[in-house]
JSON list of C-alpha atoms in Angstrom, two decimals:
[
{"chain": "N", "resi": 1, "resn": "ASP", "atom": "CA", "xyz": [256.35, -224.47, 111.60]},
{"chain": "N", "resi": 2, "resn": "ALA", "atom": "CA", "xyz": [256.05, -227.93, 112.98]},
{"chain": "N", "resi": 3, "resn": "ASP", "atom": "CA", "xyz": [255.25, -228.68, 116.64]},
{"chain": "N", "resi": 4, "resn": "VAL", "atom": "CA", "xyz": [257.67, -231.51, 116.57]},
{"chain": "N", "resi": 5, "resn": "THR", "atom": "CA", "xyz": [260.76, -230.89, 114.43]},
{"chain": "N", "resi": 6, "resn": "GLN", "atom": "CA", "xyz": [263.45, -233.57, 113.51]},
{"chain": "N", "resi": 7, "resn": "THR", "atom": "CA", "xyz": [266.74, -232.93, 112.19]},
{"chain": "N", "resi": 8, "resn": "PRO", "atom": "CA", "xyz": [268.20, -234.10, 109.90]},
{"chain": "N", "resi": 9, "resn": "ARG", "atom": "CA", "xyz": [265.23, -235.13, 107.67]},
{"chain": "N", "resi": 10, "resn": "ASN", "atom": "CA", "xyz": [267.61, -237.31, 105.43]},
{"chain": "N", "resi": 11, "resn": "ARG", "atom": "CA", "xyz": [271.09, -238.75, 106.19]},
{"chain": "N", "resi": 12, "resn": "ILE", "atom": "CA", "xyz": [273.37, -241.19, 104.25]},
{"chain": "N", "resi": 13, "resn": "THR", "atom": "CA", "xyz": [276.19, -242.27, 106.27]},
{"chain": "N", "resi": 14, "resn": "LYS", "atom": "CA", "xyz": [278.86, -245.22, 106.54]},
{"chain": "N", "resi": 15, "resn": "THR", "atom": "CA", "xyz": [279.15, -248.14, 108.29]},
{"chain": "N", "resi": 16, "resn": "GLY", "atom": "CA", "xyz": [280.90, -247.47, 111.73]},
{"chain": "N", "resi": 17, "resn": "LYS", "atom": "CA", "xyz": [280.09, -243.63, 111.95]},
{"chain": "N", "resi": 18, "resn": "ARG", "atom": "CA", "xyz": [278.50, -242.13, 114.82]},
{"chain": "N", "resi": 19, "resn": "ILE", "atom": "CA", "xyz": [275.16, -240.40, 114.02]},
{"chain": "N", "resi": 20, "resn": "MET", "atom": "CA", "xyz": [272.85, -238.25, 116.03]},
{"chain": "N", "resi": 21, "resn": "LEU", "atom": "CA", "xyz": [269.05, -237.43, 115.24]},
{"chain": "N", "resi": 22, "resn": "GLU", "atom": "CA", "xyz": [267.55, -234.48, 117.08]},
{"chain": "N", "resi": 23, "resn": "CYS", "atom": "CA", "xyz": [264.18, -233.78, 118.00]},
{"chain": "N", "resi": 24, "resn": "SER", "atom": "CA", "xyz": [262.66, -230.59, 119.54]},
{"chain": "N", "resi": 25, "resn": "GLN", "atom": "CA", "xyz": [259.09, -229.77, 120.32]},
{"chain": "N", "resi": 26, "resn": "THR", "atom": "CA", "xyz": [257.10, -226.68, 120.85]},
{"chain": "N", "resi": 27, "resn": "LYS", "atom": "CA", "xyz": [253.89, -228.41, 122.38]},
{"chain": "N", "resi": 28, "resn": "GLY", "atom": "CA", "xyz": [255.06, -228.36, 126.11]},
{"chain": "N", "resi": 29, "resn": "HIS", "atom": "CA", "xyz": [254.59, -232.26, 126.17]},
{"chain": "N", "resi": 30, "resn": "ASP", "atom": "CA", "xyz": [256.41, -233.99, 129.09]},
{"chain": "N", "resi": 31, "resn": "ARG", "atom": "CA", "xyz": [256.65, -237.27, 127.23]},
{"chain": "N", "resi": 32, "resn": "MET", "atom": "CA", "xyz": [258.93, -238.07, 124.26]},
{"chain": "N", "resi": 33, "resn": "TYR", "atom": "CA", "xyz": [259.56, -241.12, 122.20]},
{"chain": "N", "resi": 34, "resn": "TRP", "atom": "CA", "xyz": [261.77, -242.41, 119.39]},
{"chain": "N", "resi": 35, "resn": "TYR", "atom": "CA", "xyz": [260.51, -244.99, 117.00]},
{"chain": "N", "resi": 36, "resn": "ARG", "atom": "CA", "xyz": [261.86, -246.85, 114.03]},
{"chain": "N", "resi": 37, "resn": "GLN", "atom": "CA", "xyz": [259.96, -247.83, 111.00]},
{"chain": "N", "resi": 38, "resn": "ASP", "atom": "CA", "xyz": [261.35, -250.46, 108.53]},
{"chain": "N", "resi": 39, "resn": "PRO", "atom": "CA", "xyz": [259.94, -250.48, 104.89]},
{"chain": "N", "resi": 40, "resn": "GLY", "atom": "CA", "xyz": [256.46, -252.02, 104.95]},
{"chain": "N", "resi": 41, "resn": "LEU", "atom": "CA", "xyz": [256.36, -252.56, 108.76]},
{"chain": "N", "resi": 42, "resn": "GLY", "atom": "CA", "xyz": [254.85, -250.80, 111.72]},
{"chain": "N", "resi": 43, "resn": "LEU", "atom": "CA", "xyz": [256.70, -248.72, 114.33]},
{"chain": "N", "resi": 44, "resn": "GLN", "atom": "CA", "xyz": [258.98, -250.22, 116.91]},
{"chain": "N", "resi": 45, "resn": "LEU", "atom": "CA", "xyz": [259.65, -248.30, 120.05]},
{"chain": "N", "resi": 46, "resn": "ILE", "atom": "CA", "xyz": [263.49, -247.74, 120.76]},
{"chain": "N", "resi": 47, "resn": "TYR", "atom": "CA", "xyz": [263.44, -245.46, 123.73]},
{"chain": "N", "resi": 48, "resn": "TYR", "atom": "CA", "xyz": [260.96, -243.27, 125.58]},
{"chain": "N", "resi": 49, "resn": "SER", "atom": "CA", "xyz": [261.31, -240.59, 128.29]},
{"chain": "N", "resi": 50, "resn": "PHE", "atom": "CA", "xyz": [258.37, -239.35, 130.42]},
{"chain": "N", "resi": 51, "resn": "ASP", "atom": "CA", "xyz": [260.34, -236.45, 131.76]},
{"chain": "N", "resi": 52, "resn": "VAL", "atom": "CA", "xyz": [264.00, -235.11, 131.72]},
{"chain": "N", "resi": 53, "resn": "LYS", "atom": "CA", "xyz": [265.17, -237.59, 134.63]},
{"chain": "N", "resi": 54, "resn": "ASP", "atom": "CA", "xyz": [263.46, -240.58, 133.20]},
{"chain": "N", "resi": 55, "resn": "ILE", "atom": "CA", "xyz": [264.79, -242.62, 130.29]},
{"chain": "N", "resi": 56, "resn": "ASN", "atom": "CA", "xyz": [263.38, -245.98, 129.36]},
{"chain": "N", "resi": 57, "resn": "LYS", "atom": "CA", "xyz": [264.38, -248.77, 127.04]},
{"chain": "N", "resi": 58, "resn": "GLY", "atom": "CA", "xyz": [261.87, -249.62, 124.49]},
{"chain": "N", "resi": 59, "resn": "GLU", "atom": "CA", "xyz": [261.66, -253.11, 122.13]},
{"chain": "N", "resi": 60, "resn": "ILE", "atom": "CA", "xyz": [264.66, -252.51, 120.20]},
{"chain": "N", "resi": 61, "resn": "SER", "atom": "CA", "xyz": [267.19, -250.22, 122.14]},
{"chain": "N", "resi": 62, "resn": "ASP", "atom": "CA", "xyz": [270.32, -252.33, 121.27]},
{"chain": "N", "resi": 63, "resn": "GLY", "atom": "CA", "xyz": [272.75, -250.38, 119.39]},
{"chain": "N", "resi": 64, "resn": "TYR", "atom": "CA", "xyz": [271.06, -246.86, 120.29]},
{"chain": "N", "resi": 65, "resn": "SER", "atom": "CA", "xyz": [271.32, -244.38, 123.02]},
{"chain": "N", "resi": 66, "resn": "VAL", "atom": "CA", "xyz": [269.41, -241.21, 123.80]},
{"chain": "N", "resi": 67, "resn": "SER", "atom": "CA", "xyz": [269.66, -237.98, 125.84]},
{"chain": "N", "resi": 68, "resn": "ARG", "atom": "CA", "xyz": [266.92, -235.69, 127.11]},
{"chain": "N", "resi": 69, "resn": "GLN", "atom": "CA", "xyz": [268.75, -232.52, 127.27]},
{"chain": "N", "resi": 70, "resn": "ALA", "atom": "CA", "xyz": [265.44, -230.49, 128.14]},
{"chain": "N", "resi": 71, "resn": "GLN", "atom": "CA", "xyz": [261.91, -231.10, 128.27]},
{"chain": "N", "resi": 72, "resn": "ALA", "atom": "CA", "xyz": [261.58, -229.88, 124.69]},
{"chain": "N", "resi": 73, "resn": "LYS", "atom": "CA", "xyz": [264.58, -231.89, 123.29]},
{"chain": "N", "resi": 74, "resn": "PHE", "atom": "CA", "xyz": [265.31, -235.71, 122.99]},
{"chain": "N", "resi": 75, "resn": "SER", "atom": "CA", "xyz": [268.11, -236.87, 120.75]},
{"chain": "N", "resi": 76, "resn": "LEU", "atom": "CA", "xyz": [268.91, -240.34, 119.48]},
{"chain": "N", "resi": 77, "resn": "SER", "atom": "CA", "xyz": [272.41, -241.53, 118.86]},
{"chain": "N", "resi": 78, "resn": "LEU", "atom": "CA", "xyz": [273.83, -244.46, 116.85]},
{"chain": "N", "resi": 79, "resn": "GLU", "atom": "CA", "xyz": [277.29, -244.94, 118.41]},
{"chain": "N", "resi": 80, "resn": "SER", "atom": "CA", "xyz": [278.41, -247.26, 115.64]},
{"chain": "N", "resi": 81, "resn": "ALA", "atom": "CA", "xyz": [275.88, -247.36, 112.62]},
{"chain": "N", "resi": 82, "resn": "ILE", "atom": "CA", "xyz": [275.39, -250.56, 110.58]},
{"chain": "N", "resi": 83, "resn": "PRO", "atom": "CA", "xyz": [273.39, -251.25, 107.44]},
{"chain": "N", "resi": 84, "resn": "ASN", "atom": "CA", "xyz": [270.45, -252.93, 109.32]},
{"chain": "N", "resi": 85, "resn": "GLN", "atom": "CA", "xyz": [269.78, -249.65, 111.15]},
{"chain": "N", "resi": 86, "resn": "THR", "atom": "CA", "xyz": [268.72, -248.18, 107.70]},
{"chain": "N", "resi": 87, "resn": "ALA", "atom": "CA", "xyz": [265.24, -247.08, 108.51]},
{"chain": "N", "resi": 88, "resn": "LEU", "atom": "CA", "xyz": [262.92, -244.18, 108.98]},
{"chain": "N", "resi": 89, "resn": "TYR", "atom": "CA", "xyz": [263.05, -242.66, 112.42]},
{"chain": "N", "resi": 90, "resn": "PHE", "atom": "CA", "xyz": [260.19, -240.89, 114.12]},
{"chain": "N", "resi": 91, "resn": "CYS", "atom": "CA", "xyz": [260.22, -238.78, 117.13]},
{"chain": "N", "resi": 92, "resn": "ALA", "atom": "CA", "xyz": [256.93, -238.29, 119.00]},
{"chain": "N", "resi": 93, "resn": "THR", "atom": "CA", "xyz": [255.42, -236.42, 122.04]},
{"chain": "N", "resi": 94, "resn": "SER", "atom": "CA", "xyz": [252.45, -237.00, 124.34]},
{"chain": "N", "resi": 95, "resn": "ASP", "atom": "CA", "xyz": [250.99, -235.00, 127.18]},
{"chain": "N", "resi": 96, "resn": "THR", "atom": "CA", "xyz": [250.23, -236.76, 130.43]},
{"chain": "N", "resi": 97, "resn": "ARG", "atom": "CA", "xyz": [247.37, -234.56, 131.28]},
{"chain": "N", "resi": 98, "resn": "THR", "atom": "CA", "xyz": [245.24, -235.58, 128.13]},
{"chain": "N", "resi": 99, "resn": "VAL", "atom": "CA", "xyz": [242.58, -238.29, 128.54]},
{"chain": "N", "resi": 100, "resn": "THR", "atom": "CA", "xyz": [243.70, -239.89, 125.32]},
{"chain": "N", "resi": 101, "resn": "GLY", "atom": "CA", "xyz": [247.48, -239.81, 125.54]},
{"chain": "N", "resi": 102, "resn": "GLU", "atom": "CA", "xyz": [247.83, -239.52, 121.75]},
{"chain": "N", "resi": 103, "resn": "LEU", "atom": "CA", "xyz": [251.12, -239.46, 120.23]},
{"chain": "N", "resi": 104, "resn": "PHE", "atom": "CA", "xyz": [252.13, -236.38, 117.98]},
{"chain": "N", "resi": 105, "resn": "PHE", "atom": "CA", "xyz": [254.72, -237.29, 115.42]},
{"chain": "N", "resi": 106, "resn": "GLY", "atom": "CA", "xyz": [257.50, -235.33, 113.68]},
{"chain": "N", "resi": 107, "resn": "GLU", "atom": "CA", "xyz": [257.95, -235.67, 110.08]},
{"chain": "N", "resi": 108, "resn": "GLY", "atom": "CA", "xyz": [260.57, -238.39, 110.30]},
{"chain": "N", "resi": 109, "resn": "SER", "atom": "CA", "xyz": [264.25, -238.80, 109.50]},
{"chain": "N", "resi": 110, "resn": "ARG", "atom": "CA", "xyz": [265.29, -241.12, 106.80]},
{"chain": "N", "resi": 111, "resn": "LEU", "atom": "CA", "xyz": [268.63, -242.59, 107.74]},
{"chain": "N", "resi": 112, "resn": "THR", "atom": "CA", "xyz": [270.64, -244.79, 105.28]},
{"chain": "N", "resi": 113, "resn": "VAL", "atom": "CA", "xyz": [273.92, -246.78, 106.39]},
{"chain": "N", "resi": 114, "resn": "LEU", "atom": "CA", "xyz": [276.04, -248.01, 103.63]},
{"chain": "M", "resi": 1, "resn": "ALA", "atom": "CA", "xyz": [252.18, -257.30, 127.15]},
{"chain": "M", "resi": 2, "resn": "GLN", "atom": "CA", "xyz": [250.27, -255.54, 124.28]},
{"chain": "M", "resi": 3, "resn": "LYS", "atom": "CA", "xyz": [249.83, -256.81, 120.74]},
{"chain": "M", "resi": 4, "resn": "ILE", "atom": "CA", "xyz": [248.09, -255.53, 117.55]},
{"chain": "M", "resi": 5, "resn": "THR", "atom": "CA", "xyz": [247.33, -257.55, 114.54]},
{"chain": "M", "resi": 6, "resn": "GLN", "atom": "CA", "xyz": [246.41, -256.25, 111.31]},
{"chain": "M", "resi": 7, "resn": "THR", "atom": "CA", "xyz": [245.45, -259.06, 108.89]},
{"chain": "M", "resi": 8, "resn": "GLN", "atom": "CA", "xyz": [245.09, -257.05, 105.60]},
{"chain": "M", "resi": 9, "resn": "PRO", "atom": "CA", "xyz": [248.46, -256.23, 104.12]},
{"chain": "M", "resi": 10, "resn": "GLY", "atom": "CA", "xyz": [246.54, -254.34, 101.35]},
{"chain": "M", "resi": 11, "resn": "MET", "atom": "CA", "xyz": [243.28, -253.34, 100.19]},
{"chain": "M", "resi": 12, "resn": "PHE", "atom": "CA", "xyz": [241.96, -251.85, 96.94]},
{"chain": "M", "resi": 13, "resn": "VAL", "atom": "CA", "xyz": [238.59, -249.98, 97.00]},
{"chain": "M", "resi": 14, "resn": "GLN", "atom": "CA", "xyz": [236.50, -247.81, 94.57]},
{"chain": "M", "resi": 15, "resn": "GLU", "atom": "CA", "xyz": [236.31, -244.29, 95.12]},
{"chain": "M", "resi": 16, "resn": "LYS", "atom": "CA", "xyz": [233.18, -243.31, 97.03]},
{"chain": "M", "resi": 17, "resn": "GLU", "atom": "CA", "xyz": [232.82, -246.85, 98.59]},
{"chain": "M", "resi": 18, "resn": "ALA", "atom": "CA", "xyz": [233.03, -247.35, 102.37]},
{"chain": "M", "resi": 19, "resn": "VAL", "atom": "CA", "xyz": [235.94, -249.46, 103.51]},
{"chain": "M", "resi": 20, "resn": "THR", "atom": "CA", "xyz": [236.79, -251.26, 106.81]},
{"chain": "M", "resi": 21, "resn": "LEU", "atom": "CA", "xyz": [240.06, -252.10, 107.94]},
{"chain": "M", "resi": 22, "resn": "ASP", "atom": "CA", "xyz": [240.66, -254.83, 110.51]},
{"chain": "M", "resi": 23, "resn": "CYS", "atom": "CA", "xyz": [242.28, -254.67, 113.66]},
{"chain": "M", "resi": 24, "resn": "THR", "atom": "CA", "xyz": [242.50, -257.16, 116.63]},
{"chain": "M", "resi": 25, "resn": "TYR", "atom": "CA", "xyz": [244.19, -256.44, 119.82]},
{"chain": "M", "resi": 26, "resn": "ASP", "atom": "CA", "xyz": [245.62, -258.20, 122.84]},
{"chain": "M", "resi": 27, "resn": "THR", "atom": "CA", "xyz": [246.28, -256.50, 126.13]},
{"chain": "M", "resi": 28, "resn": "SER", "atom": "CA", "xyz": [246.49, -257.37, 130.05]},
{"chain": "M", "resi": 29, "resn": "ASP", "atom": "CA", "xyz": [245.77, -253.80, 130.93]},
{"chain": "M", "resi": 30, "resn": "PRO", "atom": "CA", "xyz": [242.07, -253.54, 132.43]},
{"chain": "M", "resi": 31, "resn": "SER", "atom": "CA", "xyz": [241.94, -250.09, 130.79]},
{"chain": "M", "resi": 32, "resn": "TYR", "atom": "CA", "xyz": [243.45, -249.13, 127.52]},
{"chain": "M", "resi": 33, "resn": "GLY", "atom": "CA", "xyz": [243.20, -246.87, 124.37]},
{"chain": "M", "resi": 34, "resn": "LEU", "atom": "CA", "xyz": [242.97, -247.69, 120.75]},
{"chain": "M", "resi": 35, "resn": "PHE", "atom": "CA", "xyz": [244.35, -245.47, 118.13]},
{"chain": "M", "resi": 36, "resn": "TRP", "atom": "CA", "xyz": [244.45, -245.17, 114.21]},
{"chain": "M", "resi": 37, "resn": "TYR", "atom": "CA", "xyz": [247.13, -243.41, 112.33]},
{"chain": "M", "resi": 38, "resn": "LYS", "atom": "CA", "xyz": [247.39, -242.71, 108.64]},
{"chain": "M", "resi": 39, "resn": "GLN", "atom": "CA", "xyz": [250.67, -242.62, 106.97]},
{"chain": "M", "resi": 40, "resn": "PRO", "atom": "CA", "xyz": [250.54, -240.98, 103.45]},
{"chain": "M", "resi": 41, "resn": "SER", "atom": "CA", "xyz": [253.39, -241.80, 100.92]},
{"chain": "M", "resi": 42, "resn": "SER", "atom": "CA", "xyz": [255.12, -238.39, 102.22]},
{"chain": "M", "resi": 43, "resn": "GLY", "atom": "CA", "xyz": [255.82, -240.46, 105.31]},
{"chain": "M", "resi": 44, "resn": "GLU", "atom": "CA", "xyz": [254.22, -238.27, 108.21]},
{"chain": "M", "resi": 45, "resn": "MET", "atom": "CA", "xyz": [252.10, -239.92, 110.98]},
{"chain": "M", "resi": 46, "resn": "ILE", "atom": "CA", "xyz": [248.61, -238.44, 111.17]},
{"chain": "M", "resi": 47, "resn": "PHE", "atom": "CA", "xyz": [246.39, -239.24, 113.99]},
{"chain": "M", "resi": 48, "resn": "LEU", "atom": "CA", "xyz": [242.79, -240.19, 113.04]},
{"chain": "M", "resi": 49, "resn": "ILE", "atom": "CA", "xyz": [240.72, -241.40, 115.95]},
{"chain": "M", "resi": 50, "resn": "TYR", "atom": "CA", "xyz": [240.83, -242.65, 119.40]},
{"chain": "M", "resi": 51, "resn": "GLN", "atom": "CA", "xyz": [238.71, -245.11, 121.41]},
{"chain": "M", "resi": 52, "resn": "GLY", "atom": "CA", "xyz": [238.94, -245.69, 125.16]},
{"chain": "M", "resi": 53, "resn": "SER", "atom": "CA", "xyz": [238.09, -249.04, 126.49]},
{"chain": "M", "resi": 54, "resn": "TYR", "atom": "CA", "xyz": [235.50, -247.88, 128.68]},
{"chain": "M", "resi": 55, "resn": "ASP", "atom": "CA", "xyz": [233.72, -245.70, 126.23]},
{"chain": "M", "resi": 56, "resn": "GLN", "atom": "CA", "xyz": [230.13, -246.94, 125.71]},
{"chain": "M", "resi": 57, "resn": "GLN", "atom": "CA", "xyz": [229.96, -245.52, 122.13]},
{"chain": "M", "resi": 58, "resn": "ASN", "atom": "CA", "xyz": [232.14, -245.98, 119.06]},
{"chain": "M", "resi": 59, "resn": "ALA", "atom": "CA", "xyz": [234.17, -243.19, 118.19]},
{"chain": "M", "resi": 60, "resn": "THR", "atom": "CA", "xyz": [233.59, -241.05, 115.29]},
{"chain": "M", "resi": 61, "resn": "GLU", "atom": "CA", "xyz": [235.73, -238.16, 113.60]},
{"chain": "M", "resi": 62, "resn": "GLY", "atom": "CA", "xyz": [234.22, -237.03, 110.34]},
{"chain": "M", "resi": 63, "resn": "ARG", "atom": "CA", "xyz": [234.27, -239.81, 107.73]},
{"chain": "M", "resi": 64, "resn": "TYR", "atom": "CA", "xyz": [236.27, -242.09, 110.19]},
{"chain": "M", "resi": 65, "resn": "SER", "atom": "CA", "xyz": [234.50, -244.30, 112.68]},
{"chain": "M", "resi": 66, "resn": "LEU", "atom": "CA", "xyz": [235.82, -246.89, 115.01]},
{"chain": "M", "resi": 67, "resn": "ASN", "atom": "CA", "xyz": [233.83, -250.19, 115.14]},
{"chain": "M", "resi": 68, "resn": "PHE", "atom": "CA", "xyz": [234.78, -251.41, 118.82]},
{"chain": "M", "resi": 69, "resn": "GLN", "atom": "CA", "xyz": [233.86, -254.81, 119.80]},
{"chain": "M", "resi": 70, "resn": "LYS", "atom": "CA", "xyz": [235.40, -255.29, 123.26]},
{"chain": "M", "resi": 71, "resn": "ALA", "atom": "CA", "xyz": [234.34, -259.04, 123.79]},
{"chain": "M", "resi": 72, "resn": "ARG", "atom": "CA", "xyz": [236.08, -259.82, 120.24]},
{"chain": "M", "resi": 73, "resn": "LYS", "atom": "CA", "xyz": [238.99, -257.58, 121.01]},
{"chain": "M", "resi": 74, "resn": "SER", "atom": "CA", "xyz": [238.57, -255.76, 117.79]},
{"chain": "M", "resi": 75, "resn": "ALA", "atom": "CA", "xyz": [238.90, -252.17, 116.91]},
{"chain": "M", "resi": 76, "resn": "ASN", "atom": "CA", "xyz": [238.07, -251.75, 113.11]},
{"chain": "M", "resi": 77, "resn": "LEU", "atom": "CA", "xyz": [238.41, -248.58, 111.11]},
{"chain": "M", "resi": 78, "resn": "VAL", "atom": "CA", "xyz": [235.65, -247.58, 108.84]},
{"chain": "M", "resi": 79, "resn": "ILE", "atom": "CA", "xyz": [236.08, -244.88, 106.30]},
{"chain": "M", "resi": 80, "resn": "SER", "atom": "CA", "xyz": [232.82, -243.69, 104.58]},
{"chain": "M", "resi": 81, "resn": "ALA", "atom": "CA", "xyz": [232.67, -242.31, 101.04]},
{"chain": "M", "resi": 82, "resn": "SER", "atom": "CA", "xyz": [236.33, -242.97, 100.45]},
{"chain": "M", "resi": 83, "resn": "GLN", "atom": "CA", "xyz": [238.33, -240.39, 98.60]},
{"chain": "M", "resi": 84, "resn": "LEU", "atom": "CA", "xyz": [241.59, -240.59, 96.44]},
{"chain": "M", "resi": 85, "resn": "GLY", "atom": "CA", "xyz": [243.46, -238.97, 99.05]},
{"chain": "M", "resi": 86, "resn": "ASP", "atom": "CA", "xyz": [242.70, -241.70, 101.60]},
{"chain": "M", "resi": 87, "resn": "SER", "atom": "CA", "xyz": [245.25, -243.92, 99.79]},
{"chain": "M", "resi": 88, "resn": "ALA", "atom": "CA", "xyz": [247.81, -244.53, 102.45]},
{"chain": "M", "resi": 89, "resn": "MET", "atom": "CA", "xyz": [249.31, -246.84, 105.15]},
{"chain": "M", "resi": 90, "resn": "TYR", "atom": "CA", "xyz": [246.93, -247.19, 108.03]},
{"chain": "M", "resi": 91, "resn": "PHE", "atom": "CA", "xyz": [248.10, -248.36, 111.47]},
{"chain": "M", "resi": 92, "resn": "CYS", "atom": "CA", "xyz": [246.24, -249.55, 114.34]},
{"chain": "M", "resi": 93, "resn": "ALA", "atom": "CA", "xyz": [247.86, -248.96, 117.81]},
{"chain": "M", "resi": 94, "resn": "THR", "atom": "CA", "xyz": [246.95, -249.65, 121.49]},
{"chain": "M", "resi": 95, "resn": "GLN", "atom": "CA", "xyz": [248.37, -248.18, 124.77]},
{"chain": "M", "resi": 96, "resn": "GLY", "atom": "CA", "xyz": [247.66, -249.42, 128.21]},
{"chain": "M", "resi": 97, "resn": "THR", "atom": "CA", "xyz": [246.70, -246.96, 131.08]},
{"chain": "M", "resi": 98, "resn": "GLN", "atom": "CA", "xyz": [249.17, -248.67, 133.62]},
{"chain": "M", "resi": 99, "resn": "GLY", "atom": "CA", "xyz": [252.79, -249.25, 133.79]},
{"chain": "M", "resi": 100, "resn": "ALA", "atom": "CA", "xyz": [254.81, -247.71, 130.95]},
{"chain": "M", "resi": 101, "resn": "GLN", "atom": "CA", "xyz": [251.88, -246.69, 128.82]},
{"chain": "M", "resi": 102, "resn": "LYS", "atom": "CA", "xyz": [253.72, -247.31, 125.64]},
{"chain": "M", "resi": 103, "resn": "LEU", "atom": "CA", "xyz": [251.88, -247.17, 122.37]},
{"chain": "M", "resi": 104, "resn": "VAL", "atom": "CA", "xyz": [252.30, -250.55, 120.50]},
{"chain": "M", "resi": 105, "resn": "PHE", "atom": "CA", "xyz": [251.63, -250.50, 116.62]},
{"chain": "M", "resi": 106, "resn": "GLY", "atom": "CA", "xyz": [250.36, -253.17, 114.18]},
{"chain": "M", "resi": 107, "resn": "GLN", "atom": "CA", "xyz": [252.09, -253.79, 110.83]},
{"chain": "M", "resi": 108, "resn": "GLY", "atom": "CA", "xyz": [249.73, -251.69, 108.88]},
{"chain": "M", "resi": 109, "resn": "THR", "atom": "CA", "xyz": [247.29, -252.00, 105.85]},
{"chain": "M", "resi": 110, "resn": "ARG", "atom": "CA", "xyz": [248.07, -250.28, 102.79]},
{"chain": "M", "resi": 111, "resn": "LEU", "atom": "CA", "xyz": [244.80, -248.93, 101.33]},
{"chain": "M", "resi": 112, "resn": "THR", "atom": "CA", "xyz": [244.61, -247.90, 97.71]},
{"chain": "M", "resi": 113, "resn": "ILE", "atom": "CA", "xyz": [241.58, -246.11, 96.41]},
{"chain": "M", "resi": 114, "resn": "ASN", "atom": "CA", "xyz": [240.74, -246.46, 92.68]},
{"chain": "M", "resi": 115, "resn": "PRO", "atom": "CA", "xyz": [239.08, -243.83, 90.71]}
]
């Protein structure tokens, strides 16, 4: 089983619908992140959380909200989806205690908004 | 603020040849890390290699090495003896050790290995 699990892996929805992408991790890491990747582009940070009580906006947080329900769970919501939110979404984790601080990614959630 | 620039949108290399993927960075943090990730066509992000800004030696991991030139602010990835399975997108990223410690990515280079 993957250490960082994202659900759903694929979702097609319509404009105006509310969508939630969920992320859970078994790595015991304190930090969690949501990134968005548009076709042919790098990853852009949406939100990040350094612990359950700490939520921070990233570069492109407009139109998104998050909830850190527990250390292991971090969900991303699109309150009213629009077509330009069609993208591949990644959840990632990292451990404050490591020297490198590398991110461990989930397998991605591909969202299509019609 | 941090910024990563990858100037090669695509590269084509013959199998078994070495390949260098370019990455330049800009950061105001006195201490930072540099990362390379691989994204195959299946979509997952795979961590390849890390270089700390105060590391004296260039990082190596198997066939991957990072050519770190601090004065030039470059952190090029070198893949030796390329294989067909190396065909993928490659992303360079940087993370400061102060403040928010967010990982900032470049736009990536698509590497194609030809048989």
